[in-house]
mmCIF file of C-alpha atoms in Angstrom:
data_model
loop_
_atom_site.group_PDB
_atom_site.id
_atom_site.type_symbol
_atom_site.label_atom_id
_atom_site.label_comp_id
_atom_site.label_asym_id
_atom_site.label_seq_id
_atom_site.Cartn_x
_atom_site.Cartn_y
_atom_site.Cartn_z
ATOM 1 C CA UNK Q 1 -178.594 80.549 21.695
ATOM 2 C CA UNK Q 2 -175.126 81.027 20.097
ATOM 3 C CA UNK Q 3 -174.434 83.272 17.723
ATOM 4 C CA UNK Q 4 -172.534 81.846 14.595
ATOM 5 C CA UNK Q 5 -169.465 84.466 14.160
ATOM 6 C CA UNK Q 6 -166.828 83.971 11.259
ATOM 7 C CA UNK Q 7 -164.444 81.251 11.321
ATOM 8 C CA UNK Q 8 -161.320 83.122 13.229
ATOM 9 C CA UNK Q 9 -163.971 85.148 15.297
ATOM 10 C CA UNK Q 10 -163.148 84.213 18.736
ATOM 11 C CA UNK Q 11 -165.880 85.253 20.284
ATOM 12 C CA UNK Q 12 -167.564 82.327 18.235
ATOM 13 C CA UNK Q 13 -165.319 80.425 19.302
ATOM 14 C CA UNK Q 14 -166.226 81.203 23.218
ATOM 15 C CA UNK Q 15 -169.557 81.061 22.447
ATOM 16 C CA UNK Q 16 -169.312 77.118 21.087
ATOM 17 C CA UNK Q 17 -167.401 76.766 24.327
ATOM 18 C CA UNK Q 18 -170.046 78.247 26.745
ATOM 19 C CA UNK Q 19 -172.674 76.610 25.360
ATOM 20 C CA UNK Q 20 -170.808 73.062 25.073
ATOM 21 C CA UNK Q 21 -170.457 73.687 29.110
ATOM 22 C CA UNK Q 22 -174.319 74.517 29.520
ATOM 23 C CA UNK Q 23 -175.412 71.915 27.348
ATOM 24 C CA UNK Q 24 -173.093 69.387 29.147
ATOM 25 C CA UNK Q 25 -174.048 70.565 33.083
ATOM 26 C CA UNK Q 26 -177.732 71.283 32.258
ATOM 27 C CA UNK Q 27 -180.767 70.006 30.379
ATOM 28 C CA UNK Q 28 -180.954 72.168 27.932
ATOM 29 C CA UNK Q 29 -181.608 73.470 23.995
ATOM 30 C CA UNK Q 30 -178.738 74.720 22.529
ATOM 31 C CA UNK Q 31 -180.083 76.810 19.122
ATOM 32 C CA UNK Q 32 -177.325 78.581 16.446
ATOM 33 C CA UNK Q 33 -178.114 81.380 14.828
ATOM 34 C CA UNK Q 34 -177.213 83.347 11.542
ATOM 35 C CA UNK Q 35 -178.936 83.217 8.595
ATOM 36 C CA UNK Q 36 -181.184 80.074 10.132
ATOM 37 C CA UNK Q 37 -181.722 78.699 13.594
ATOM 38 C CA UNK Q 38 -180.115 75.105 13.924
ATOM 39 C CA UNK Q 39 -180.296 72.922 16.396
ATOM 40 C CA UNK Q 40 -176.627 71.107 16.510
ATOM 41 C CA UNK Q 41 -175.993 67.146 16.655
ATOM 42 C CA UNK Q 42 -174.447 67.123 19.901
ATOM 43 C CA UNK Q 43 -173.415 63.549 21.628
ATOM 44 C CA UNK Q 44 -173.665 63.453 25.470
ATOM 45 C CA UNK Q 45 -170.299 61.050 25.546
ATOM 46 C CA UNK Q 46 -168.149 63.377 23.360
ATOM 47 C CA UNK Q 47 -165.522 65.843 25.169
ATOM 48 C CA UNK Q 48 -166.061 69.625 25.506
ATOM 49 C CA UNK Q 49 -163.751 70.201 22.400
ATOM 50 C CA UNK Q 50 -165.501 68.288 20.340
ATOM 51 C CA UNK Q 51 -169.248 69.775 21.751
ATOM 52 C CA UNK Q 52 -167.890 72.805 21.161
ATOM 53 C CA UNK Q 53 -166.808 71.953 17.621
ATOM 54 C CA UNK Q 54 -170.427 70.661 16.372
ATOM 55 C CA UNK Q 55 -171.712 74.090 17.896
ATOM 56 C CA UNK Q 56 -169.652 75.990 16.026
ATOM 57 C CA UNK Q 57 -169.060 74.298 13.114
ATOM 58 C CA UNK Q 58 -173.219 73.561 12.283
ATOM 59 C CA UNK Q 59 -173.730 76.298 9.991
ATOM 60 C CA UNK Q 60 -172.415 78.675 7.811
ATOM 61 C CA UNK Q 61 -171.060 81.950 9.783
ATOM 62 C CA UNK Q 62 -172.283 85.000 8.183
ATOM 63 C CA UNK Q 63 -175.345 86.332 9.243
ATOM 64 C CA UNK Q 64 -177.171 88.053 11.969
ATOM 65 C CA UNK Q 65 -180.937 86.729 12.134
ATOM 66 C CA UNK Q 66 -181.730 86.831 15.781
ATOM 67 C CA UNK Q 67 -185.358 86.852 14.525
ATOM 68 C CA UNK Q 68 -185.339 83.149 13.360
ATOM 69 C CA UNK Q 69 -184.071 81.796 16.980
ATOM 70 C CA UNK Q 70 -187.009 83.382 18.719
ATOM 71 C CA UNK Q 71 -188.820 82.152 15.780
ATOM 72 C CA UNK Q 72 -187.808 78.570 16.149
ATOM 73 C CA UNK Q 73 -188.571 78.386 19.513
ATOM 74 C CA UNK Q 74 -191.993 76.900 20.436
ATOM 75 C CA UNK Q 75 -191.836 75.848 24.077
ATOM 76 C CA UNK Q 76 -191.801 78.263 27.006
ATOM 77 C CA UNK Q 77 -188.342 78.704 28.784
ATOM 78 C CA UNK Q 78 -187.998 79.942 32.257
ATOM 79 C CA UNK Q 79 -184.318 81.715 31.219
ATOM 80 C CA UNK Q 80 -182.547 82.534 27.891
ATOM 81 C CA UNK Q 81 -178.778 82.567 27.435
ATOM 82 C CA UNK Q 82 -177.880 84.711 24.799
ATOM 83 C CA UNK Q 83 -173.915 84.263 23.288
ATOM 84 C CA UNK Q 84 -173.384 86.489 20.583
ATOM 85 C CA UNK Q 85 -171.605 89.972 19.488
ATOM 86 C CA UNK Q 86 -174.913 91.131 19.584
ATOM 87 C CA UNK Q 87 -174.862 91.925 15.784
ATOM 88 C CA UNK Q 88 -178.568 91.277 15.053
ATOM 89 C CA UNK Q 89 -180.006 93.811 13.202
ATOM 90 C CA UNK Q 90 -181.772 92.111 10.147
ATOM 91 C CA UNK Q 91 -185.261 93.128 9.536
ATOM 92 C CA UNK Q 92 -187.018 96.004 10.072
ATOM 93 C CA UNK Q 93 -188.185 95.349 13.276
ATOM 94 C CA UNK Q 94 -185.558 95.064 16.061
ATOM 95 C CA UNK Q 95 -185.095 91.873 18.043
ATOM 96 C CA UNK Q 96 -187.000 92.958 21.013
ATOM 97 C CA UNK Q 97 -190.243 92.526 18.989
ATOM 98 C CA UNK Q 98 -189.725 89.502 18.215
ATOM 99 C CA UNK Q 99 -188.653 88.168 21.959
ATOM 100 C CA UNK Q 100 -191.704 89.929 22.485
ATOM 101 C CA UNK Q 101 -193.857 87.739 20.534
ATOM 102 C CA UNK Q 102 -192.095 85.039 21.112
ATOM 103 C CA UNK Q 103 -193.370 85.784 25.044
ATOM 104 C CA UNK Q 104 -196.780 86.424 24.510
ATOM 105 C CA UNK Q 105 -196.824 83.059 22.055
ATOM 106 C CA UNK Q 106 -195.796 80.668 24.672
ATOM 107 C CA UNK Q 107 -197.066 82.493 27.882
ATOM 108 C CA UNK Q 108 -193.593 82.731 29.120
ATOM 109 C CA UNK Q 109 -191.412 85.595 30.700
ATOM 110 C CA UNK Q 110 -187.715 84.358 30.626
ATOM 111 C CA UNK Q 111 -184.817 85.572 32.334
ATOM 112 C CA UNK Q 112 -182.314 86.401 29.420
ATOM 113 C CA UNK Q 113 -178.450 86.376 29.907
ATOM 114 C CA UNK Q 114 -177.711 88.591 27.269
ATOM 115 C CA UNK Q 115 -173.414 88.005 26.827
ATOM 116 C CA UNK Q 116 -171.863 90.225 24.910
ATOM 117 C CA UNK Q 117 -168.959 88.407 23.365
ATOM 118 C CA UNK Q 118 -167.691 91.105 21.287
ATOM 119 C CA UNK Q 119 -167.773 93.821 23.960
ATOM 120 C CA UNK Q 120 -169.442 96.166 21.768
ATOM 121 C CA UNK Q 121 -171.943 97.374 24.314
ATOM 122 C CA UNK Q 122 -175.296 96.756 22.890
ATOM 123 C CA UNK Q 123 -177.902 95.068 24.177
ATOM 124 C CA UNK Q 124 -180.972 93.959 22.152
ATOM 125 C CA UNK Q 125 -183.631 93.874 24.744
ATOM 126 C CA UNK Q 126 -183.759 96.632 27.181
ATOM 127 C CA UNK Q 127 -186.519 95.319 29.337
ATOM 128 C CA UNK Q 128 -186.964 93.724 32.274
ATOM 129 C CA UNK Q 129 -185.619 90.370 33.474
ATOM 130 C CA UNK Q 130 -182.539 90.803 31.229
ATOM 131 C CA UNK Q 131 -179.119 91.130 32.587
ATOM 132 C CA UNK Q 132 -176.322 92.716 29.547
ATOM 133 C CA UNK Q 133 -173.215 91.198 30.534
ATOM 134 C CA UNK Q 134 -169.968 90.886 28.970
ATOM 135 C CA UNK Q 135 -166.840 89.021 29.262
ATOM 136 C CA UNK Q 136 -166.251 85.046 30.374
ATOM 137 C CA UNK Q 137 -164.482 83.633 33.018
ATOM 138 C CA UNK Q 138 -165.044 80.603 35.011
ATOM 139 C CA UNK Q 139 -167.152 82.050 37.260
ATOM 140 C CA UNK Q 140 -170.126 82.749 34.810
ATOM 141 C CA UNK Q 141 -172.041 80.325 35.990
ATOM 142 C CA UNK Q 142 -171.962 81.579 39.944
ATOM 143 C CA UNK Q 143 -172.952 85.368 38.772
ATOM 144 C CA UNK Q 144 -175.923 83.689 37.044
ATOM 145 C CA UNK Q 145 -177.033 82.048 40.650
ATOM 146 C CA UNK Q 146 -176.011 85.317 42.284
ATOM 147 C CA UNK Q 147 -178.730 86.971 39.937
ATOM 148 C CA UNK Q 148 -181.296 84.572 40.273
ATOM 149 C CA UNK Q 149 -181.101 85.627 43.718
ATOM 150 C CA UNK Q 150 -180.566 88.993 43.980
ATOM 151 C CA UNK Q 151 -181.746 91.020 40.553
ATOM 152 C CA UNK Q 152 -179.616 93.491 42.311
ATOM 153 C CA UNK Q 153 -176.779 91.806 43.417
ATOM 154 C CA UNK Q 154 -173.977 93.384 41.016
ATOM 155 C CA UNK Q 155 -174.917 97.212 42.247
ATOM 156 C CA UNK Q 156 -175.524 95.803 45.302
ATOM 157 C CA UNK Q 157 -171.376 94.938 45.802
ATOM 158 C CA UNK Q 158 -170.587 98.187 43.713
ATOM 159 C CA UNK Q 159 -172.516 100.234 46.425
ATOM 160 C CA UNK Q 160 -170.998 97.847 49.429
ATOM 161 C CA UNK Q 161 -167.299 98.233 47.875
ATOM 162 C CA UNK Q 162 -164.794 100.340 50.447
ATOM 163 C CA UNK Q 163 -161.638 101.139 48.767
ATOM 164 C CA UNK Q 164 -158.849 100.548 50.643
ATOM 165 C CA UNK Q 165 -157.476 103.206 52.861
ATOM 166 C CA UNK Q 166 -153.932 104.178 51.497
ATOM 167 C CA UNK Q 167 -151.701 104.543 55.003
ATOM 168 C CA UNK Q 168 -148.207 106.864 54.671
ATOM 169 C CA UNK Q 169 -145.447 104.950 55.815
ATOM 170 C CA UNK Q 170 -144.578 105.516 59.644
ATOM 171 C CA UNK Q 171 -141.428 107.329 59.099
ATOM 172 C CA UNK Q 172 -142.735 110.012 56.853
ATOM 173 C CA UNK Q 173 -145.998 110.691 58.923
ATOM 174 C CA UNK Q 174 -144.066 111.083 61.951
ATOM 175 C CA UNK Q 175 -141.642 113.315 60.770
ATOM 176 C CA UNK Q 176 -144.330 115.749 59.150
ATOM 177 C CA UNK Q 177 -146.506 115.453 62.473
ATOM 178 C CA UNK Q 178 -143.389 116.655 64.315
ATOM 179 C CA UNK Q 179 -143.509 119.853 62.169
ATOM 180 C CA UNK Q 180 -140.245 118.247 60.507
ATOM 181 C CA UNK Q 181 -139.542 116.385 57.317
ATOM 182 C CA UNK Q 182 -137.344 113.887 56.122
ATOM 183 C CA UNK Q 183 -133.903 114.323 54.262
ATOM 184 C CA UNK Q 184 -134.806 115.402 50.847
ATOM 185 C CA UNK Q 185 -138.718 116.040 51.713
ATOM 186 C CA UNK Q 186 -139.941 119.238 49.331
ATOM 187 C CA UNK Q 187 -142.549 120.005 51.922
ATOM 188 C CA UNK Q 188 -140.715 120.666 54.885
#
């Protein structure tokens, strides 16, 4: 799913580039949102650049209807990858409810990579088996493996992190061990 995000957005512009990538390494559905869902005509011999191009360029960029992707979709997916500033407020029911029946239509309980492109800090489904993320580097793809592994694997490396021990330099610990201090030392 990629958001549709004005024309010098370049978040949008990420998001046609991420999803180019997925669509070219996986079998998968790529679906744009914004006022619509659309499905864009994307040719499996055509470069990344220009995949990236029919993404982006499918529809007009102006809206925010997350509803009509989950909508749209009628076949169960196992995950969800979610590119988008996460501006998607345009009913009055919030997105969750209708990833929720979306779920219960198809039977399915997808993992959802919900990439915040904008770095805004929302998320719009706080539930289970979805992981908020933000950023994009080239190593996107191995944190989504590293998750499908470990649910916990990102506070699991926090928690295992051990800041590096910050040594004196020999001179001036020896000279303050020796009850001493070095020309120009305030302490001594």
């Amino acid at each position: 799913m990629v958001r549709q995000m004005g024309s010098s957005a370049n978040p949008g512009k990420i998001a046609g580039l991420f999803g180019a990538v997925l669509w070219r390494t996986n079998q998968c559905d790529i679906v744009t949102f914004s006022n619509k869902a659309v499905v864009p005509t994307l040719l499996r011999g055509d470069s990344l650049l220009a995949l990236s191009n029919a993404i982006f360029q499918c529809q007009p960029n102006s809206g925010t209807d997350l509803h009509c992707m989950f909508e749209w979709m009628s076949k169960p997916y196992d995950r969800i990858i979610l590119l988008s500033d996460m501006q998607a407020w345009v009913h009055h029911s919030v997105p969750k409810d209708v990833f929720n029946a979306y779920k219960k239509r198809t039977g399915c309980d997808p993992l959802v990579y919900s990439w915040d492109l904008q770095g805004q800090g929302s998320l719009q489904f706080p539930e289970r088996h979805v992981y908020a993320l933000a950023g994009f580097s080239d190593k996107v793809f191995d944190l989504i493996k590293l998750l499908e592994q470990d649910q916990e694997a990102l506070i699991n490396a926090i928690k295992g992190y051990k800041a590096p021990v910050r040594q004196r330099e020999p001179a001036l610990a020896t000279a303050r061990a020796e009850g001493g201090g070095l020309e120009g030392d305030q302490d001594s």
